[in-house]
JSON list of C-alpha atoms and ligand atoms in Angstrom, two decimals:
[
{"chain": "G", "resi": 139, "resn": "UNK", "atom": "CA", "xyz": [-2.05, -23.61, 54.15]},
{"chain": "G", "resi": 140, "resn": "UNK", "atom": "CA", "xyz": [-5.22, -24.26, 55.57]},
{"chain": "G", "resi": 141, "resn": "UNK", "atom": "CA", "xyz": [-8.56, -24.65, 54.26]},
{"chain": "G", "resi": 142, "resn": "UNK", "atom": "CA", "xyz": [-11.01, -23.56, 56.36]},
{"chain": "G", "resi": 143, "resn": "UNK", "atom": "CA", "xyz": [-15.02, -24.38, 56.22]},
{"chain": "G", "resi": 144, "resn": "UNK", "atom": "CA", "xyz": [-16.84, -20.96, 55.32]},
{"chain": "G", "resi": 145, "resn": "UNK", "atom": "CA", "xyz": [-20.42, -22.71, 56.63]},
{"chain": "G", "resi": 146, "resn": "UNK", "atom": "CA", "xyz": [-19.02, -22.86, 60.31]},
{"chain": "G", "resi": 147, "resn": "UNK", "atom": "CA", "xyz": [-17.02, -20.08, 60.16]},
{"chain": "G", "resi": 148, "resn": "UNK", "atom": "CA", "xyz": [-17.78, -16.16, 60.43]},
{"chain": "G", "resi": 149, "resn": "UNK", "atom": "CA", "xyz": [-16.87, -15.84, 56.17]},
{"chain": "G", "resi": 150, "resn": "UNK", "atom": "CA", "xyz": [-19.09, -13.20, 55.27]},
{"chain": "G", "resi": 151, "resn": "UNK", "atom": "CA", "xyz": [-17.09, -10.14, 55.31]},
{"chain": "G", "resi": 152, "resn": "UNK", "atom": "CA", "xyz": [-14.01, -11.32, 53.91]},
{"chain": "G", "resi": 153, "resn": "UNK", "atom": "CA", "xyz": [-16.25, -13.31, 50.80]},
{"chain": "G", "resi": 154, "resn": "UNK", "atom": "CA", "xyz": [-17.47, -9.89, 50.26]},
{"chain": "G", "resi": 155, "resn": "UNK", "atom": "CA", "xyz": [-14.85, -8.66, 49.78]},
{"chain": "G", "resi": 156, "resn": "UNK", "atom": "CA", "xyz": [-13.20, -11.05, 47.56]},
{"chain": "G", "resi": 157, "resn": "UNK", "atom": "CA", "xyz": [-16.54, -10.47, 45.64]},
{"chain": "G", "resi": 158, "resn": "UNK", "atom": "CA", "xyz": [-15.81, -6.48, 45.37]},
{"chain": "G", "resi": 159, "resn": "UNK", "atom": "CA", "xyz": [-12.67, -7.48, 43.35]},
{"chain": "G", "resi": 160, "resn": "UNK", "atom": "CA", "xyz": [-14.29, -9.89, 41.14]},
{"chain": "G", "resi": 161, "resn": "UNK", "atom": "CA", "xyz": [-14.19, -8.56, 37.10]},
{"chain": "G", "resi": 162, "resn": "UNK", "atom": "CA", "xyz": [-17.00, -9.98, 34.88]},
{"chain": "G", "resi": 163, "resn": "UNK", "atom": "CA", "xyz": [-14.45, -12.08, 32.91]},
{"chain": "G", "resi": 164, "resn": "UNK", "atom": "CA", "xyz": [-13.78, -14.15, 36.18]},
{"chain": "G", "resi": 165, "resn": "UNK", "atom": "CA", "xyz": [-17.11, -14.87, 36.92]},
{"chain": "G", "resi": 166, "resn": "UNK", "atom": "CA", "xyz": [-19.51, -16.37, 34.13]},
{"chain": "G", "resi": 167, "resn": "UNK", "atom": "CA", "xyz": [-22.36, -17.23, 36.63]},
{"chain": "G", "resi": 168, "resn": "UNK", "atom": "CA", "xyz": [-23.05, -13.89, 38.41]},
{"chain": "G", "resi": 169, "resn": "UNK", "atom": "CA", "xyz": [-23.25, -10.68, 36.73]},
{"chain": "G", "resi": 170, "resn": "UNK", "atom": "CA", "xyz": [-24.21, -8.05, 39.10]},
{"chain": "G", "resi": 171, "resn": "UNK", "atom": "CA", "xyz": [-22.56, -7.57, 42.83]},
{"chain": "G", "resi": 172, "resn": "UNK", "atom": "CA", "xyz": [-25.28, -8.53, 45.49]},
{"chain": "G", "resi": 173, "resn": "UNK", "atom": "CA", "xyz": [-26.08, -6.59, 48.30]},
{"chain": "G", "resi": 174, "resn": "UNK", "atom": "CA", "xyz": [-24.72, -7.66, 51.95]},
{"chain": "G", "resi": 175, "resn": "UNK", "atom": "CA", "xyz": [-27.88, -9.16, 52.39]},
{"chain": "G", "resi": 176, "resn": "UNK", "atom": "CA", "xyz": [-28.66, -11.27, 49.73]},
{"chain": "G", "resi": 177, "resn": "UNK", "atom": "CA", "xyz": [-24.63, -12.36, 50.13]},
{"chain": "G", "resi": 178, "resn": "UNK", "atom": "CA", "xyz": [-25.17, -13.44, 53.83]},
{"chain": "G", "resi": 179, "resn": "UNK", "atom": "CA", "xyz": [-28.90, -15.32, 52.49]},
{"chain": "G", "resi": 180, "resn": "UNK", "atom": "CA", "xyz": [-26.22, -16.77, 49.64]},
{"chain": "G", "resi": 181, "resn": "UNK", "atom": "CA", "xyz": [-23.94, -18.27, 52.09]},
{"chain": "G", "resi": 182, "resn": "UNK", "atom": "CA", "xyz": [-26.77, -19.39, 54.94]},
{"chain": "G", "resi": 183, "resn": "UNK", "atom": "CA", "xyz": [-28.68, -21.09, 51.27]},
{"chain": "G", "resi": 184, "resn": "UNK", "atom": "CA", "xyz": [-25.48, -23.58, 51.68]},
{"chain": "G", "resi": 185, "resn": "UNK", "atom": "CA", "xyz": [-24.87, -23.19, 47.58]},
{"chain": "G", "resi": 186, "resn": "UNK", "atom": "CA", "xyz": [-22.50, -25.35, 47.24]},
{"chain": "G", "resi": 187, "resn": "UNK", "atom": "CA", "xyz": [-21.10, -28.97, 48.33]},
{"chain": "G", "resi": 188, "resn": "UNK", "atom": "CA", "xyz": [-18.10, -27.56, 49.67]},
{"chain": "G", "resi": 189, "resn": "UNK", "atom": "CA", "xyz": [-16.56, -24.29, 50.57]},
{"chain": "G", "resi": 190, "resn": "UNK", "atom": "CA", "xyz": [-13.65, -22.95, 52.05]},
{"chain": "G", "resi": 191, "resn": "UNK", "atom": "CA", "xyz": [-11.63, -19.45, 52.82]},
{"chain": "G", "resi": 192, "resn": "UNK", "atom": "CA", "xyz": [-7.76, -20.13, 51.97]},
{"chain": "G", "resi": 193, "resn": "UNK", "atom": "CA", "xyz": [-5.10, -19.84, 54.95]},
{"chain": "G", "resi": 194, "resn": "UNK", "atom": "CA", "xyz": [-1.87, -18.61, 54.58]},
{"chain": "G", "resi": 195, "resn": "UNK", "atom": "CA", "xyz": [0.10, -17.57, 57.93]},
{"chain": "G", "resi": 196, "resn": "UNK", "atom": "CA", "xyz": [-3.36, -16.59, 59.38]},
{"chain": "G", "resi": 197, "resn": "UNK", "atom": "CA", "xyz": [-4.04, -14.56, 56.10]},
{"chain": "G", "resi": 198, "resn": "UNK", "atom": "CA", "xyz": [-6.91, -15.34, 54.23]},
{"chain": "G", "resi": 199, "resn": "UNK", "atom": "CA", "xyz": [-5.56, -15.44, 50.15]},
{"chain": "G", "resi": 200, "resn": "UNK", "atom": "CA", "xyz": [-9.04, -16.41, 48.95]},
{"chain": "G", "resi": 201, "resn": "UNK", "atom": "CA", "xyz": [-11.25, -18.79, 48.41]},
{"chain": "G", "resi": 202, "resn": "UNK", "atom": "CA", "xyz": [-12.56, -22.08, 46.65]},
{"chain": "G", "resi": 203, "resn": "UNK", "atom": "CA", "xyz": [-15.55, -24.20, 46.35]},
{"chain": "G", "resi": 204, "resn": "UNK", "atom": "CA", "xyz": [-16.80, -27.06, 44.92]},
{"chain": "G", "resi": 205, "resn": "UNK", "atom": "CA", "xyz": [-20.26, -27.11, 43.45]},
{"chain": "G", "resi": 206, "resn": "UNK", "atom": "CA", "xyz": [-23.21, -29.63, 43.53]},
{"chain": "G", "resi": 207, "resn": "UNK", "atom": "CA", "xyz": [-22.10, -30.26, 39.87]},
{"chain": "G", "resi": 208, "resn": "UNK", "atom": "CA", "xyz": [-18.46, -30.86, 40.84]},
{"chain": "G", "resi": 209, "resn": "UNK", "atom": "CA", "xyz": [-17.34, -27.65, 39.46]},
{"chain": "G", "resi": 210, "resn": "UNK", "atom": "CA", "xyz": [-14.57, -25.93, 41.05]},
{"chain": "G", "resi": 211, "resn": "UNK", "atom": "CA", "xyz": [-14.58, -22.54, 42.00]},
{"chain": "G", "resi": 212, "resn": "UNK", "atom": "CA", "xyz": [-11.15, -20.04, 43.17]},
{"chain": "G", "resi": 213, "resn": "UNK", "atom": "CA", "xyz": [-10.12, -16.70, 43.69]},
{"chain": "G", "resi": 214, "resn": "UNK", "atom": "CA", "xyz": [-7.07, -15.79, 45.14]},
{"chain": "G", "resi": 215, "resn": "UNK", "atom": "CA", "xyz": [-6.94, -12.19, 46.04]},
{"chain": "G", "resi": 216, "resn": "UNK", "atom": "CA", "xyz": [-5.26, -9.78, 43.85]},
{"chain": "G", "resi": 217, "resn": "UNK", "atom": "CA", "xyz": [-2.18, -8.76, 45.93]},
{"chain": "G", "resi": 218, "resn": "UNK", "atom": "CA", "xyz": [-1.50, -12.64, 46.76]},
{"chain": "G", "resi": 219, "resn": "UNK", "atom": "CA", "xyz": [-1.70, -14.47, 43.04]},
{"chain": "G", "resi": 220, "resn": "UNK", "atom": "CA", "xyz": [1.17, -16.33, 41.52]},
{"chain": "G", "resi": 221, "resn": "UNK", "atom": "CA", "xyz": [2.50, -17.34, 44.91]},
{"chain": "G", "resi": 222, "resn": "UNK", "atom": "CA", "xyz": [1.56, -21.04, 44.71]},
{"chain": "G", "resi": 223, "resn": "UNK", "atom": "CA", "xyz": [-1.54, -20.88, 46.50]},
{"chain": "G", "resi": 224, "resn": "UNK", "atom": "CA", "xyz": [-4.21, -21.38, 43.91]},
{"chain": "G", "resi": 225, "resn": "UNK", "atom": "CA", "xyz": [-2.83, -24.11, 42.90]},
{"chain": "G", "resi": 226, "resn": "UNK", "atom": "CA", "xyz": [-1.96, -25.39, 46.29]},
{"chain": "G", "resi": 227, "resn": "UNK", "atom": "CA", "xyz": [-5.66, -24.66, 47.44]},
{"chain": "G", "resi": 228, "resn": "UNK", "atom": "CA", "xyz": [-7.48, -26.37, 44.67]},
{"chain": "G", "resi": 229, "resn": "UNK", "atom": "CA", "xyz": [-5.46, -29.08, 45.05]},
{"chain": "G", "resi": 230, "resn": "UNK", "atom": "CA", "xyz": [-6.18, -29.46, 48.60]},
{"chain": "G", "resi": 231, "resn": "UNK", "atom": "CA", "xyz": [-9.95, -28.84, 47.96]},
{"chain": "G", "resi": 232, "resn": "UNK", "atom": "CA", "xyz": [-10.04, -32.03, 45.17]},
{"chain": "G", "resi": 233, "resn": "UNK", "atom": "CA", "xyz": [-7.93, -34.19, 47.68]},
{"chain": "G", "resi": 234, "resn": "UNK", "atom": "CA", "xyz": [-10.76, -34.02, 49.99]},
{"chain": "G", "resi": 235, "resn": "UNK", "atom": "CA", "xyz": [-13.34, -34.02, 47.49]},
{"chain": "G", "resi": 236, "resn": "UNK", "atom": "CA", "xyz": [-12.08, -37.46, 45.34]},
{"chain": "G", "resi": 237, "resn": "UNK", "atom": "CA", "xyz": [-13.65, -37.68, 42.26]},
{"chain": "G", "resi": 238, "resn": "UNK", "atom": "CA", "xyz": [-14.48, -35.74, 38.38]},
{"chain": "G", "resi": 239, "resn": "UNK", "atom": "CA", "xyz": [-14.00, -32.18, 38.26]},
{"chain": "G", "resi": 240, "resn": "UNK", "atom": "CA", "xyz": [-14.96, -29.34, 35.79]},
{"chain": "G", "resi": 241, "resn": "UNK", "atom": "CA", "xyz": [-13.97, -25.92, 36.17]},
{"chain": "G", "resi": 242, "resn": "UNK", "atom": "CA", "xyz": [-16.12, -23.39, 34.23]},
{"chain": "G", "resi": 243, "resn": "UNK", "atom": "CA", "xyz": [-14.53, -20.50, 32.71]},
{"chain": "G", "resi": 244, "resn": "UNK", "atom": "CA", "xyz": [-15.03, -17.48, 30.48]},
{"chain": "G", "resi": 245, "resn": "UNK", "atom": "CA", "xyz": [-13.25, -17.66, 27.22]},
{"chain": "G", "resi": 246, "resn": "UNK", "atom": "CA", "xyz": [-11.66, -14.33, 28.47]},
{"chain": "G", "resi": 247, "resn": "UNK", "atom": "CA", "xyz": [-9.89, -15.73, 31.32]},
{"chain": "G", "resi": 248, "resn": "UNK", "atom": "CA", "xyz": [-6.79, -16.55, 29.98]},
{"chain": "G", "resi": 249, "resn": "UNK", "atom": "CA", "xyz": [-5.10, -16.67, 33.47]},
{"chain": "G", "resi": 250, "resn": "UNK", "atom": "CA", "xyz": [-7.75, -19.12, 34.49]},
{"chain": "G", "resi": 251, "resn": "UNK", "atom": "CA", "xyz": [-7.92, -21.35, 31.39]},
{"chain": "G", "resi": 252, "resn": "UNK", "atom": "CA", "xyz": [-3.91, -21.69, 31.47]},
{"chain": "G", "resi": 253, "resn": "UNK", "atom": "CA", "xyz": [-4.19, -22.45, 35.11]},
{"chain": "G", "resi": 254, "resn": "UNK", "atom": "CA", "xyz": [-6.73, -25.33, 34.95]},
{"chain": "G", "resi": 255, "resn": "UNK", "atom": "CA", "xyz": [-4.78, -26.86, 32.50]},
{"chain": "G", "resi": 256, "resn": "UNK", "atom": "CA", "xyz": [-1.57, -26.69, 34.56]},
{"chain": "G", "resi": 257, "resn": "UNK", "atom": "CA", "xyz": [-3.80, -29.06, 37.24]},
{"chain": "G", "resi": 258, "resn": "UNK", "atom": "CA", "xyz": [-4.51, -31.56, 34.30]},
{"chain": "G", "resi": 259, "resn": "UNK", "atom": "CA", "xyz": [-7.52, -30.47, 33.27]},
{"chain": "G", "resi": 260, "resn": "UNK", "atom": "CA", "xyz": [-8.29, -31.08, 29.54]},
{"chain": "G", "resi": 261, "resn": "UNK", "atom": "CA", "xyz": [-11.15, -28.94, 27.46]},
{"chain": "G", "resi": 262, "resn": "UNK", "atom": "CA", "xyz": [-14.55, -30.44, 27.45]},
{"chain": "G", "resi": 263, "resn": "UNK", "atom": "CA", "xyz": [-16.47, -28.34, 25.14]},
{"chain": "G", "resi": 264, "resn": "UNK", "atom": "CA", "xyz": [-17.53, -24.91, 24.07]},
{"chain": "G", "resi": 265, "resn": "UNK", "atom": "CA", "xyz": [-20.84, -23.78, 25.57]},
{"chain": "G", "resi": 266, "resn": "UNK", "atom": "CA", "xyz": [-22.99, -20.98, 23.84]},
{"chain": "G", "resi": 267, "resn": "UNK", "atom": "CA", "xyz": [-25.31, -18.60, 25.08]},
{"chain": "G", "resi": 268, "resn": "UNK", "atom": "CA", "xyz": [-28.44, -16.49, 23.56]},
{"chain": "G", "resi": 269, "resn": "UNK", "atom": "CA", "xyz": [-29.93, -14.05, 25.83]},
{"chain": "R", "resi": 584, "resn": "LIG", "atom": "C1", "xyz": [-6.59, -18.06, 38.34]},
{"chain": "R", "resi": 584, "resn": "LIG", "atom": "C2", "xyz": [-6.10, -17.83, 39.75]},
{"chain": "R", "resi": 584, "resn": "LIG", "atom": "C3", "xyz": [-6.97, -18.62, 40.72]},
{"chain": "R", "resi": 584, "resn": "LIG", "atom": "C4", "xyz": [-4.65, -18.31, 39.86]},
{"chain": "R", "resi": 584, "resn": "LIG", "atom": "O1", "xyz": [-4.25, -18.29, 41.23]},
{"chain": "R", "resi": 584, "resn": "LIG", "atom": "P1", "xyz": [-2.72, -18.09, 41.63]},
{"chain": "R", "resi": 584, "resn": "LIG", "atom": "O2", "xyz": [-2.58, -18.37, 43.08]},
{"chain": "R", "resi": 584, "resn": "LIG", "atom": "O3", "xyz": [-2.22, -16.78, 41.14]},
{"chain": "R", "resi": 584, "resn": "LIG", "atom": "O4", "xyz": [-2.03, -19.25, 40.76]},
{"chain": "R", "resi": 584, "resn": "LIG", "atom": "P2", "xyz": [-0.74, -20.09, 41.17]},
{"chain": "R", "resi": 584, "resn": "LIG", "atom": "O5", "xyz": [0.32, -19.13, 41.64]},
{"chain": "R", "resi": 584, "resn": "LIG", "atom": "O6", "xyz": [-1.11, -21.20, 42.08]},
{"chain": "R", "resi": 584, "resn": "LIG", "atom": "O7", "xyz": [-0.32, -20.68, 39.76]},
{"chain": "R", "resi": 584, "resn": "LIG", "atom": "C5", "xyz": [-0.52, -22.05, 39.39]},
{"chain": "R", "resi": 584, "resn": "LIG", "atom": "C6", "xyz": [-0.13, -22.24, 37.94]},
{"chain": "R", "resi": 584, "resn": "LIG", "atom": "O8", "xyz": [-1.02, -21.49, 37.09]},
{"chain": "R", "resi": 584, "resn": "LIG", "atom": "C7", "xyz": [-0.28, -20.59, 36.28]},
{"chain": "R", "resi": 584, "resn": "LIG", "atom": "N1", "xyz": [-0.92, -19.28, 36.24]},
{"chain": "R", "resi": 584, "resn": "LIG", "atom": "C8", "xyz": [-1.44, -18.61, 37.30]},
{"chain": "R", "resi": 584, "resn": "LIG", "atom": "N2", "xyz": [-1.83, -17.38, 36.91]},
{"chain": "R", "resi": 584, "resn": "LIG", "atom": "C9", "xyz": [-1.51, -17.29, 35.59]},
{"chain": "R", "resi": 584, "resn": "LIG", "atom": "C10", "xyz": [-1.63, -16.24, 34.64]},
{"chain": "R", "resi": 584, "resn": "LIG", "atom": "N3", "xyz": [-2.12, -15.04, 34.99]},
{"chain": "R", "resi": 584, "resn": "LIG", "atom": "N4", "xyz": [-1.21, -16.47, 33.38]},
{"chain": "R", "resi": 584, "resn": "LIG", "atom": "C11", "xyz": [-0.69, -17.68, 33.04]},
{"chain": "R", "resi": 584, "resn": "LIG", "atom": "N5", "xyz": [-0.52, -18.70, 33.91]},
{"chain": "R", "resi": 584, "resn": "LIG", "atom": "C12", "xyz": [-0.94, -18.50, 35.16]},
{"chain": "R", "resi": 584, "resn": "LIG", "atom": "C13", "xyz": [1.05, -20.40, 36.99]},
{"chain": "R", "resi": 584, "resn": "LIG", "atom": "O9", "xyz": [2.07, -20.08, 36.06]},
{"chain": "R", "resi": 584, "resn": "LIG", "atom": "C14", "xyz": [1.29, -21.71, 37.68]},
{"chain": "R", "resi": 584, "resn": "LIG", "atom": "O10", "xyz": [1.95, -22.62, 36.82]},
{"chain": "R", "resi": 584, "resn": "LIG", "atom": "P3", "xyz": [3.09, -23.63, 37.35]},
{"chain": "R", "resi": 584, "resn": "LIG", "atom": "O11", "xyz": [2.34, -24.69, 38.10]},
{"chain": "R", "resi": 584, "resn": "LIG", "atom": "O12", "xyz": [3.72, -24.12, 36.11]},
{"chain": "R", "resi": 584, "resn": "LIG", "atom": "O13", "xyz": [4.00, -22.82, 38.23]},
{"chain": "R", "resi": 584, "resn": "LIG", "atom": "C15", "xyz": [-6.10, -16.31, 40.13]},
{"chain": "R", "resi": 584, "resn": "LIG", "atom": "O14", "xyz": [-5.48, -15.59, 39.09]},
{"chain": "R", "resi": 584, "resn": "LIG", "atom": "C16", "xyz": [-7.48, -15.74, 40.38]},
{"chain": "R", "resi": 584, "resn": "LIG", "atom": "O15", "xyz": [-7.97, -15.79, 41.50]},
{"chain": "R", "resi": 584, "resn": "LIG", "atom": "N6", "xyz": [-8.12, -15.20, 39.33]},
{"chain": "R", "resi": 584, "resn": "LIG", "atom": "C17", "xyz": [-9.42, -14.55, 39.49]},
{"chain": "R", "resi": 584, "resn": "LIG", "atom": "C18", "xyz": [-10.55, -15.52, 39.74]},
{"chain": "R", "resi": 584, "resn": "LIG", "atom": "C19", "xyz": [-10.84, -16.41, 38.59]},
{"chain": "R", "resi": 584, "resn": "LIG", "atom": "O16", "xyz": [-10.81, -16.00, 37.46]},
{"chain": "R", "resi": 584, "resn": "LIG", "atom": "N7", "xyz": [-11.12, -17.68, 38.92]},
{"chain": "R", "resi": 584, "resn": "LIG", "atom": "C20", "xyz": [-11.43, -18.67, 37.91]},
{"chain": "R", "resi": 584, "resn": "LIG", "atom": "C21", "xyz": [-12.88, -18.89, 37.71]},
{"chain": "R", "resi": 584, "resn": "LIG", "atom": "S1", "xyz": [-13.45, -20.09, 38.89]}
]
């Protein structure tokens, strides 16, 4: 597996993508699917600390970040999960990355929440929203 950096690479397309499979339990920051445009100014804003596509045999899986905050990001294609290589990519990603982690997730993500927790991560809190 490889990690490779999305901000010198040619990411767009294949974050799209990724993007286009995204439900709104797996992502409790953005709502609404961009446009192409404001995706590309996403990526060129450099968002985040750190962020890579995922390798596998010259196939990208997916992808993972690490915020500003130190919150980890992944999502690992549809047709490629529970292969190993979430796991195996996150754990890359915080072996570059040394330090404290949080990983944000909706209380509907059961896949998500069991995963974090199979890296050793422990529940923080509960955090509430009014809109
Ligand atoms: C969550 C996600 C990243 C897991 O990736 P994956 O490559 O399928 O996970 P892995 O195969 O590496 O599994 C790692 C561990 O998590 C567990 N796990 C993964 N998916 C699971 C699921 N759907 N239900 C329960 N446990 C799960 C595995 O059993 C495995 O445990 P093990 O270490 O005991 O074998 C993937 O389902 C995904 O991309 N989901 C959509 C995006 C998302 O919700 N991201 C989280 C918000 S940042």
């Amino acid at each position: 597996m490889n990690l490779i950096d999305v901000y010198s690479s040619d990411s767009a397309g294949i974050l799209y993508q990724l993007l286009e499979e995204r439900t709104p339990q797996q992502s409790i920051s953005h709502k609404a699917m961009p446009t192409r445009r404001e995706h590309e100014n996403f990526i060129a804003s450099k968002p985040y600390t750190a962020w890579y596509l995922i390798e596998v045999d010259g196939e990208i899986v997916g992808a993972t970040y690490l915020s500003k905050q130190r919150e980890i990001g992944i999502f690992i294609f549809e047709a490629q999960r529970a292969n190993g290589y979430g796991k195996k990519a996150v754990s890359l990603l915080m072996r570059k990355h040394p330090g404290k982690f949080l990983a944000n997730i909706g209380p509907e993500n059961g896949p998500s929440r069991s995963f974090f927790r199979k890296l050793g991560f422990e529940l923080l809190q509960l955090t509430y929203v009014h809109e």
